[in-house]
């Protein structure tokens, strides 16, 4: 993409950054790096909570970081192919960047931060839908912050968001099945650390007490195979074989 397409928007955002209160500038400068750490912590939390879940849910949780790594590698390959100069050096008349301008050779397109944030946000949202309301805004903030501090063009971060989200989705879909098979194998391992990592999965459902003891008997028999109202140890049909039980009404004469 021609950098001049979004150079004007870049100037507007960096001017906004310089006109913002100092606490806002400091917050964004810290936040632009902190977002990646927060998403990493959320990956750990997602893995930990899925250790007691079924193997598919656990597989989706552990594939997420791998999907993010694949997106990052793809972003680096794009950078090497496009070799777009950073706007903090290339855009004339723009306000000085808040962050230190990366060295020559650390190319601008696409934004690695945006790619990583988007991939992590999407992977986490797939594995843990309840936190999508947190991860998606974090990714958007990460992307905007890279322009705000002056180290990326708007199109760098926009493409990074799209690329990271798409790659994460495809990788999670492609690897969930083999990862699930691996998790199931790991959960049968005798090696403690392997089982600890994979988790033991959900607790087995308790077997029905005396299950099958009444198999073949009619609905008039209880769970223990005895006739309703019969004492312990009674066999089905015992009353019919031995006559009325003690205490029953005598036959009418």
PDB file of C-alpha atoms in Angstrom:
ATOM      1  CA  UNK A   1       0.000   0.000   0.000  1.00  0.00           C
ATOM      2  CA  UNK A   2       1.142   3.521  -0.807  1.00  0.00           C
ATOM      3  CA  UNK A   3       2.036   5.145   2.554  1.00  0.00           C
ATOM      4  CA  UNK A   4       0.785   8.507   1.294  1.00  0.00           C
ATOM      5  CA  UNK A   5      -2.793   7.169   1.420  1.00  0.00           C
ATOM      6  CA  UNK A   6      -2.860   7.283   5.209  1.00  0.00           C
ATOM      7  CA  UNK A   7      -0.101   9.827   5.874  1.00  0.00           C
ATOM      8  CA  UNK A   8      -2.637  12.572   6.500  1.00  0.00           C
ATOM      9  CA  UNK A   9      -4.503  10.477   9.056  1.00  0.00           C
ATOM     10  CA  UNK A  10      -1.172   9.625  10.658  1.00  0.00           C
ATOM     11  CA  UNK A  11      -0.421  13.346  11.097  1.00  0.00           C
ATOM     12  CA  UNK A  12      -3.863  13.963  12.584  1.00  0.00           C
ATOM     13  CA  UNK A  13      -3.457  11.176  15.158  1.00  0.00           C
ATOM     14  CA  UNK A  14       0.079  12.149  16.156  1.00  0.00           C
ATOM     15  CA  UNK A  15      -1.043  15.788  16.491  1.00  0.00           C
ATOM     16  CA  UNK A  16      -3.854  14.550  18.733  1.00  0.00           C
ATOM     17  CA  UNK A  17      -1.283  12.673  20.804  1.00  0.00           C
ATOM     18  CA  UNK A  18       0.765  15.832  21.401  1.00  0.00           C
ATOM     19  CA  UNK A  19      -2.338  17.836  22.264  1.00  0.00           C
ATOM     20  CA  UNK A  20      -3.510  15.225  24.804  1.00  0.00           C
ATOM     21  CA  UNK A  21      -2.889  15.579  28.551  1.00  0.00           C
ATOM     22  CA  UNK A  22       0.393  14.117  29.727  1.00  0.00           C
ATOM     23  CA  UNK A  23      -1.324  11.357  31.695  1.00  0.00           C
ATOM     24  CA  UNK A  24      -3.073  10.191  28.517  1.00  0.00           C
ATOM     25  CA  UNK A  25       0.215  10.068  26.636  1.00  0.00           C
ATOM     26  CA  UNK A  26       1.870   8.109  29.451  1.00  0.00           C
ATOM     27  CA  UNK A  27      -1.082   5.722  29.684  1.00  0.00           C
ATOM     28  CA  UNK A  28      -0.962   4.926  25.968  1.00  0.00           C
ATOM     29  CA  UNK A  29       2.826   4.586  25.946  1.00  0.00           C
ATOM     30  CA  UNK A  30       2.628   2.011  28.733  1.00  0.00           C
ATOM     31  CA  UNK A  31      -0.515   0.382  27.408  1.00  0.00           C
ATOM     32  CA  UNK A  32       0.833  -0.222  23.924  1.00  0.00           C
ATOM     33  CA  UNK A  33       3.290  -2.749  25.384  1.00  0.00           C
ATOM     34  CA  UNK A  34       1.193  -3.888  28.349  1.00  0.00           C
ATOM     35  CA  UNK A  35      -1.608  -5.196  26.122  1.00  0.00           C
ATOM     36  CA  UNK A  36       0.589  -8.022  24.860  1.00  0.00           C
ATOM     37  CA  UNK A  37       1.455  -9.010  28.431  1.00  0.00           C
ATOM     38  CA  UNK A  38      -2.217  -8.946  29.466  1.00  0.00           C
ATOM     39  CA  UNK A  39      -3.206 -11.167  26.560  1.00  0.00           C
ATOM     40  CA  UNK A  40      -0.410 -13.575  27.499  1.00  0.00           C
ATOM     41  CA  UNK A  41      -1.741 -13.781  31.054  1.00  0.00           C
ATOM     42  CA  UNK A  42      -5.220 -14.455  29.685  1.00  0.00           C
ATOM     43  CA  UNK A  43      -3.803 -17.333  27.645  1.00  0.00           C
ATOM     44  CA  UNK A  44      -2.431 -18.852  30.852  1.00  0.00           C
ATOM     45  CA  UNK A  45      -5.763 -18.371  32.607  1.00  0.00           C
ATOM     46  CA  UNK A  46      -7.611 -19.963  29.683  1.00  0.00           C
ATOM     47  CA  UNK A  47      -5.318 -23.011  29.734  1.00  0.00           C
ATOM     48  CA  UNK A  48      -5.596 -23.403  33.503  1.00  0.00           C
ATOM     49  CA  UNK A  49      -9.408 -23.268  33.583  1.00  0.00           C
ATOM     50  CA  UNK A  50      -9.672 -25.795  30.741  1.00  0.00           C
ATOM     51  CA  UNK A  51      -7.544 -28.444  32.469  1.00  0.00           C
ATOM     52  CA  UNK A  52     -10.742 -29.811  34.008  1.00  0.00           C
ATOM     53  CA  UNK A  53     -12.734 -29.489  30.767  1.00  0.00           C
ATOM     54  CA  UNK A  54     -13.212 -32.002  27.965  1.00  0.00           C
ATOM     55  CA  UNK A  55     -10.350 -32.655  25.559  1.00  0.00           C
ATOM     56  CA  UNK A  56     -11.738 -30.490  22.750  1.00  0.00           C
ATOM     57  CA  UNK A  57     -12.068 -27.398  24.957  1.00  0.00           C
ATOM     58  CA  UNK A  58      -8.550 -27.974  26.265  1.00  0.00           C
ATOM     59  CA  UNK A  59      -7.236 -28.356  22.718  1.00  0.00           C
ATOM     60  CA  UNK A  60      -8.723 -25.018  21.629  1.00  0.00           C
ATOM     61  CA  UNK A  61      -7.163 -23.323  24.656  1.00  0.00           C
ATOM     62  CA  UNK A  62      -3.641 -24.621  23.984  1.00  0.00           C
ATOM     63  CA  UNK A  63      -3.788 -24.047  20.230  1.00  0.00           C
ATOM     64  CA  UNK A  64      -4.445 -20.310  20.769  1.00  0.00           C
ATOM     65  CA  UNK A  65      -0.846 -19.323  21.609  1.00  0.00           C
ATOM     66  CA  UNK A  66       0.419 -21.389  18.681  1.00  0.00           C
ATOM     67  CA  UNK A  67      -2.004 -19.606  16.341  1.00  0.00           C
ATOM     68  CA  UNK A  68      -0.709 -16.274  17.635  1.00  0.00           C
ATOM     69  CA  UNK A  69       2.890 -17.339  16.994  1.00  0.00           C
ATOM     70  CA  UNK A  70       2.028 -18.381  13.438  1.00  0.00           C
ATOM     71  CA  UNK A  71       0.412 -14.984  12.829  1.00  0.00           C
ATOM     72  CA  UNK A  72       3.519 -13.231  14.159  1.00  0.00           C
ATOM     73  CA  UNK A  73       5.825 -15.202  11.855  1.00  0.00           C
ATOM     74  CA  UNK A  74       3.587 -14.364   8.911  1.00  0.00           C
ATOM     75  CA  UNK A  75       3.712 -10.690   9.860  1.00  0.00           C
ATOM     76  CA  UNK A  76       7.505 -10.772   9.922  1.00  0.00           C
ATOM     77  CA  UNK A  77       7.586 -12.355   6.467  1.00  0.00           C
ATOM     78  CA  UNK A  78       5.355  -9.579   5.141  1.00  0.00           C
ATOM     79  CA  UNK A  79       7.640  -6.964   6.682  1.00  0.00           C
ATOM     80  CA  UNK A  80      10.679  -8.427   4.981  1.00  0.00           C
ATOM     81  CA  UNK A  81       8.894  -8.544   1.629  1.00  0.00           C
ATOM     82  CA  UNK A  82       7.348  -5.053   1.675  1.00  0.00           C
ATOM     83  CA  UNK A  83      10.091  -3.132   3.532  1.00  0.00           C
ATOM     84  CA  UNK A  84       8.014  -0.043   4.256  1.00  0.00           C
ATOM     85  CA  UNK A  85       9.849   2.695   6.149  1.00  0.00           C
ATOM     86  CA  UNK A  86       8.518   3.822   9.499  1.00  0.00           C
ATOM     87  CA  UNK A  87       6.326   6.938   9.382  1.00  0.00           C
ATOM     88  CA  UNK A  88       8.293   8.537  12.213  1.00  0.00           C
ATOM     89  CA  UNK A  89      11.123   8.926   9.660  1.00  0.00           C
ATOM     90  CA  UNK A  90       9.219   9.094   6.396  1.00  0.00           C
ATOM     91  CA  UNK A  91       6.311  11.510   6.953  1.00  0.00           C
ATOM     92  CA  UNK A  92       7.401  15.112   6.558  1.00  0.00           C
ATOM     93  CA  UNK A  93       5.878  17.652   8.869  1.00  0.00           C
ATOM     94  CA  UNK A  94       4.515  15.075  11.325  1.00  0.00           C
ATOM     95  CA  UNK A  95       4.818  15.593  15.062  1.00  0.00           C
ATOM     96  CA  UNK A  96       7.670  13.752  16.740  1.00  0.00           C
ATOM     97  CA  UNK A  97       6.742  10.238  17.799  1.00  0.00           C
ATOM     98  CA  UNK A  98       6.107   9.650  21.491  1.00  0.00           C
ATOM     99  CA  UNK A  99       7.894   6.315  21.331  1.00  0.00           C
ATOM    100  CA  UNK A 100      11.446   5.936  20.114  1.00  0.00           C
ATOM    101  CA  UNK A 101      11.412   5.447  16.357  1.00  0.00           C
ATOM    102  CA  UNK A 102      12.599   1.879  15.576  1.00  0.00           C
ATOM    103  CA  UNK A 103      15.929   1.546  13.755  1.00  0.00           C
ATOM    104  CA  UNK A 104      16.274   1.332   9.990  1.00  0.00           C
ATOM    105  CA  UNK A 105      15.502  -2.203   8.864  1.00  0.00           C
ATOM    106  CA  UNK A 106      12.720  -2.652  11.414  1.00  0.00           C
ATOM    107  CA  UNK A 107      10.022  -2.194   8.803  1.00  0.00           C
ATOM    108  CA  UNK A 108       6.571  -0.775   9.349  1.00  0.00           C
ATOM    109  CA  UNK A 109       4.067  -2.865   7.339  1.00  0.00           C
ATOM    110  CA  UNK A 110       2.218  -4.621   8.854  1.00  0.00           C
ATOM    111  CA  UNK A 111       2.202  -3.862  12.560  1.00  0.00           C
ATOM    112  CA  UNK A 112       3.481  -6.803  14.608  1.00  0.00           C
ATOM    113  CA  UNK A 113       1.755  -5.519  17.730  1.00  0.00           C
ATOM    114  CA  UNK A 114      -1.581  -5.327  15.946  1.00  0.00           C
ATOM    115  CA  UNK A 115      -1.132  -8.759  14.397  1.00  0.00           C
ATOM    116  CA  UNK A 116      -0.243 -10.399  17.709  1.00  0.00           C
ATOM    117  CA  UNK A 117      -3.008  -8.599  19.601  1.00  0.00           C
ATOM    118  CA  UNK A 118      -5.666  -9.499  17.038  1.00  0.00           C
ATOM    119  CA  UNK A 119      -4.573 -13.141  16.809  1.00  0.00           C
ATOM    120  CA  UNK A 120      -4.518 -13.511  20.584  1.00  0.00           C
ATOM    121  CA  UNK A 121      -7.855 -11.726  20.996  1.00  0.00           C
ATOM    122  CA  UNK A 122      -9.603 -13.944  18.444  1.00  0.00           C
ATOM    123  CA  UNK A 123      -8.025 -17.176  19.725  1.00  0.00           C
ATOM    124  CA  UNK A 124      -9.028 -16.297  23.284  1.00  0.00           C
ATOM    125  CA  UNK A 125     -12.550 -15.390  22.192  1.00  0.00           C
ATOM    126  CA  UNK A 126     -12.902 -18.800  20.521  1.00  0.00           C
ATOM    127  CA  UNK A 127     -11.621 -20.649  23.575  1.00  0.00           C
ATOM    128  CA  UNK A 128     -13.327 -18.477  26.187  1.00  0.00           C
ATOM    129  CA  UNK A 129     -16.279 -16.598  24.732  1.00  0.00           C
ATOM    130  CA  UNK A 130     -17.112 -14.815  27.966  1.00  0.00           C
ATOM    131  CA  UNK A 131     -13.988 -12.633  27.714  1.00  0.00           C
ATOM    132  CA  UNK A 132     -14.437 -11.564  24.093  1.00  0.00           C
ATOM    133  CA  UNK A 133     -15.772  -8.260  25.437  1.00  0.00           C
ATOM    134  CA  UNK A 134     -12.296  -7.706  26.919  1.00  0.00           C
ATOM    135  CA  UNK A 135      -9.934  -9.185  24.337  1.00  0.00           C
ATOM    136  CA  UNK A 136     -11.385  -7.510  21.240  1.00  0.00           C
ATOM    137  CA  UNK A 137     -11.210  -3.960  22.706  1.00  0.00           C
ATOM    138  CA  UNK A 138      -7.679  -4.706  23.882  1.00  0.00           C
ATOM    139  CA  UNK A 139      -6.659  -5.595  20.329  1.00  0.00           C
ATOM    140  CA  UNK A 140      -8.260  -2.423  18.961  1.00  0.00           C
ATOM    141  CA  UNK A 141      -6.514  -0.356  21.616  1.00  0.00           C
ATOM    142  CA  UNK A 142      -3.182  -1.979  20.782  1.00  0.00           C
ATOM    143  CA  UNK A 143      -3.623  -1.104  17.115  1.00  0.00           C
ATOM    144  CA  UNK A 144      -4.625   2.511  17.722  1.00  0.00           C
ATOM    145  CA  UNK A 145      -1.853   3.010  20.250  1.00  0.00           C
ATOM    146  CA  UNK A 146       0.817   2.131  17.665  1.00  0.00           C
ATOM    147  CA  UNK A 147      -0.300   5.057  15.530  1.00  0.00           C
ATOM    148  CA  UNK A 148      -0.811   7.298  18.574  1.00  0.00           C
ATOM    149  CA  UNK A 149       2.790   6.855  19.708  1.00  0.00           C
ATOM    150  CA  UNK A 150       3.942   7.504  16.151  1.00  0.00           C
ATOM    151  CA  UNK A 151       5.565   4.247  15.027  1.00  0.00           C
ATOM    152  CA  UNK A 152       2.992   2.967  12.492  1.00  0.00           C
ATOM    153  CA  UNK A 153       0.736   4.195   9.729  1.00  0.00           C
ATOM    154  CA  UNK A 154      -3.015   3.566  10.133  1.00  0.00           C
ATOM    155  CA  UNK A 155      -2.955   1.049   7.277  1.00  0.00           C
ATOM    156  CA  UNK A 156      -0.175  -0.880   9.045  1.00  0.00           C
ATOM    157  CA  UNK A 157      -2.362  -1.535  12.062  1.00  0.00           C
ATOM    158  CA  UNK A 158      -5.548  -2.131  10.054  1.00  0.00           C
ATOM    159  CA  UNK A 159      -3.909  -4.850   7.975  1.00  0.00           C
ATOM    160  CA  UNK A 160      -2.258  -6.265  11.099  1.00  0.00           C
ATOM    161  CA  UNK A 161      -5.646  -6.621  12.790  1.00  0.00           C
ATOM    162  CA  UNK A 162      -7.215  -8.346   9.798  1.00  0.00           C
ATOM    163  CA  UNK A 163      -4.228 -10.599   9.176  1.00  0.00           C
ATOM    164  CA  UNK A 164      -3.847 -11.652  12.806  1.00  0.00           C
ATOM    165  CA  UNK A 165      -7.540 -12.392  13.280  1.00  0.00           C
ATOM    166  CA  UNK A 166      -7.781 -14.381  10.055  1.00  0.00           C
ATOM    167  CA  UNK A 167      -4.663 -16.460  10.686  1.00  0.00           C
ATOM    168  CA  UNK A 168      -5.712 -17.233  14.263  1.00  0.00           C
ATOM    169  CA  UNK A 169      -9.137 -18.409  13.149  1.00  0.00           C
ATOM    170  CA  UNK A 170      -7.733 -20.669  10.421  1.00  0.00           C
ATOM    171  CA  UNK A 171      -5.027 -22.164  12.624  1.00  0.00           C
ATOM    172  CA  UNK A 172      -7.440 -22.899  15.481  1.00  0.00           C
ATOM    173  CA  UNK A 173      -9.864 -24.590  13.055  1.00  0.00           C
ATOM    174  CA  UNK A 174      -7.079 -26.615  11.437  1.00  0.00           C
ATOM    175  CA  UNK A 175      -5.303 -27.760  14.589  1.00  0.00           C
ATOM    176  CA  UNK A 176      -8.132 -28.384  17.041  1.00  0.00           C
ATOM    177  CA  UNK A 177      -8.731 -31.976  15.932  1.00  0.00           C
ATOM    178  CA  UNK A 178      -5.097 -33.173  16.071  1.00  0.00           C
ATOM    179  CA  UNK A 179      -4.569 -31.225  19.294  1.00  0.00           C
ATOM    180  CA  UNK A 180      -7.602 -32.928  20.796  1.00  0.00           C
ATOM    181  CA  UNK A 181      -6.184 -36.364  19.961  1.00  0.00           C
ATOM    182  CA  UNK A 182      -2.874 -35.360  21.520  1.00  0.00           C
ATOM    183  CA  UNK A 183      -4.569 -34.096  24.693  1.00  0.00           C
ATOM    184  CA  UNK A 184      -6.490 -37.351  25.047  1.00  0.00           C
ATOM    185  CA  UNK A 185      -3.241 -39.297  24.722  1.00  0.00           C
ATOM    186  CA  UNK A 186      -1.458 -37.066  27.211  1.00  0.00           C
ATOM    187  CA  UNK A 187      -4.248 -37.546  29.742  1.00  0.00           C
ATOM    188  CA  UNK A 188      -3.581 -41.297  29.754  1.00  0.00           C
ATOM    189  CA  UNK A 189       0.152 -40.832  30.327  1.00  0.00           C
ATOM    190  CA  UNK A 190       1.890 -42.103  33.431  1.00  0.00           C
ATOM    191  CA  UNK A 191       4.223 -39.099  33.463  1.00  0.00           C
ATOM    192  CA  UNK A 192       3.041 -36.650  36.092  1.00  0.00           C
ATOM    193  CA  UNK A 193       4.140 -33.444  34.367  1.00  0.00           C
ATOM    194  CA  UNK A 194       2.410 -34.490  31.138  1.00  0.00           C
ATOM    195  CA  UNK A 195      -0.861 -35.171  32.912  1.00  0.00           C
ATOM    196  CA  UNK A 196      -0.476 -31.937  34.874  1.00  0.00           C
ATOM    197  CA  UNK A 197      -0.132 -29.954  31.654  1.00  0.00           C
ATOM    198  CA  UNK A 198      -2.991 -31.679  29.832  1.00  0.00           C
ATOM    199  CA  UNK A 199      -5.234 -31.825  32.891  1.00  0.00           C
ATOM    200  CA  UNK A 200      -7.262 -34.816  33.938  1.00  0.00           C
ATOM    201  CA  UNK A 201     -10.404 -33.611  32.242  1.00  0.00           C
ATOM    202  CA  UNK A 202     -13.897 -33.698  33.718  1.00  0.00           C
ATOM    203  CA  UNK A 203     -14.546 -36.057  36.620  1.00  0.00           C
ATOM    204  CA  UNK A 204     -16.316 -39.266  35.503  1.00  0.00           C
ATOM    205  CA  UNK A 205     -19.995 -39.424  36.284  1.00  0.00           C
ATOM    206  CA  UNK A 206     -20.716 -41.625  39.323  1.00  0.00           C
ATOM    207  CA  UNK A 207     -22.050 -45.033  38.309  1.00  0.00           C
ATOM    208  CA  UNK A 208     -25.621 -45.741  39.330  1.00  0.00           C
ATOM    209  CA  UNK A 209     -25.636 -47.725  42.568  1.00  0.00           C
ATOM    210  CA  UNK A 210     -26.274 -51.402  41.952  1.00  0.00           C
ATOM    211  CA  UNK A 211     -26.731 -50.616  38.273  1.00  0.00           C
ATOM    212  CA  UNK A 212     -28.224 -53.525  36.399  1.00  0.00           C
ATOM    213  CA  UNK A 213     -29.195 -55.448  39.540  1.00  0.00           C
ATOM    214  CA  UNK A 214     -32.818 -55.299  38.527  1.00  0.00           C
ATOM    215  CA  UNK A 215     -32.210 -56.101  34.877  1.00  0.00           C
ATOM    216  CA  UNK A 216     -34.902 -58.345  33.480  1.00  0.00           C
ATOM    217  CA  UNK A 217     -37.379 -57.548  36.224  1.00  0.00           C
ATOM    218  CA  UNK A 218     -40.536 -55.629  35.763  1.00  0.00           C
ATOM    219  CA  UNK A 219     -41.162 -52.089  36.970  1.00  0.00           C
ATOM    220  CA  UNK A 220     -42.735 -53.414  40.130  1.00  0.00           C
ATOM    221  CA  UNK A 221     -39.291 -54.337  41.456  1.00  0.00           C
ATOM    222  CA  UNK A 222     -36.960 -51.821  43.092  1.00  0.00           C
ATOM    223  CA  UNK A 223     -33.348 -50.949  42.440  1.00  0.00           C
ATOM    224  CA  UNK A 224     -32.163 -53.993  44.399  1.00  0.00           C
ATOM    225  CA  UNK A 225     -34.186 -56.464  42.347  1.00  0.00           C
ATOM    226  CA  UNK A 226     -36.672 -57.129  45.145  1.00  0.00           C
ATOM    227  CA  UNK A 227     -40.402 -56.756  44.893  1.00  0.00           C
ATOM    228  CA  UNK A 228     -41.803 -53.492  46.152  1.00  0.00           C
ATOM    229  CA  UNK A 229     -42.622 -54.037  49.806  1.00  0.00           C
ATOM    230  CA  UNK A 230     -40.549 -57.209  50.140  1.00  0.00           C
ATOM    231  CA  UNK A 231     -37.959 -57.414  52.868  1.00  0.00           C
ATOM    232  CA  UNK A 232     -34.213 -57.521  52.306  1.00  0.00           C
ATOM    233  CA  UNK A 233     -33.005 -60.726  50.786  1.00  0.00           C
ATOM    234  CA  UNK A 234     -36.343 -61.515  49.188  1.00  0.00           C
ATOM    235  CA  UNK A 235     -36.212 -62.883  45.676  1.00  0.00           C
ATOM    236  CA  UNK A 236     -38.641 -61.863  43.010  1.00  0.00           C
ATOM    237  CA  UNK A 237     -41.600 -64.178  43.007  1.00  0.00           C
ATOM    238  CA  UNK A 238     -40.798 -65.409  46.518  1.00  0.00           C
ATOM    239  CA  UNK A 239     -44.210 -64.451  47.807  1.00  0.00           C
ATOM    240  CA  UNK A 240     -45.870 -66.273  44.963  1.00  0.00           C
ATOM    241  CA  UNK A 241     -43.901 -69.443  45.719  1.00  0.00           C
ATOM    242  CA  UNK A 242     -44.368 -69.538  49.485  1.00  0.00           C
ATOM    243  CA  UNK A 243     -47.782 -68.083  49.833  1.00  0.00           C
ATOM    244  CA  UNK A 244     -48.873 -64.963  51.710  1.00  0.00           C
ATOM    245  CA  UNK A 245     -46.298 -63.441  53.998  1.00  0.00           C
ATOM    246  CA  UNK A 246     -46.811 -63.392  57.740  1.00  0.00           C
ATOM    247  CA  UNK A 247     -49.272 -60.806  58.861  1.00  0.00           C
ATOM    248  CA  UNK A 248     -51.201 -60.723  55.641  1.00  0.00           C
ATOM    249  CA  UNK A 249     -54.994 -61.021  55.658  1.00  0.00           C
ATOM    250  CA  UNK A 250     -56.269 -64.574  55.971  1.00  0.00           C
ATOM    251  CA  UNK A 251     -58.331 -66.090  53.236  1.00  0.00           C
ATOM    252  CA  UNK A 252     -62.053 -65.560  53.616  1.00  0.00           C
ATOM    253  CA  UNK A 253     -63.847 -68.679  54.527  1.00  0.00           C
TER     254      UNK A 253
END
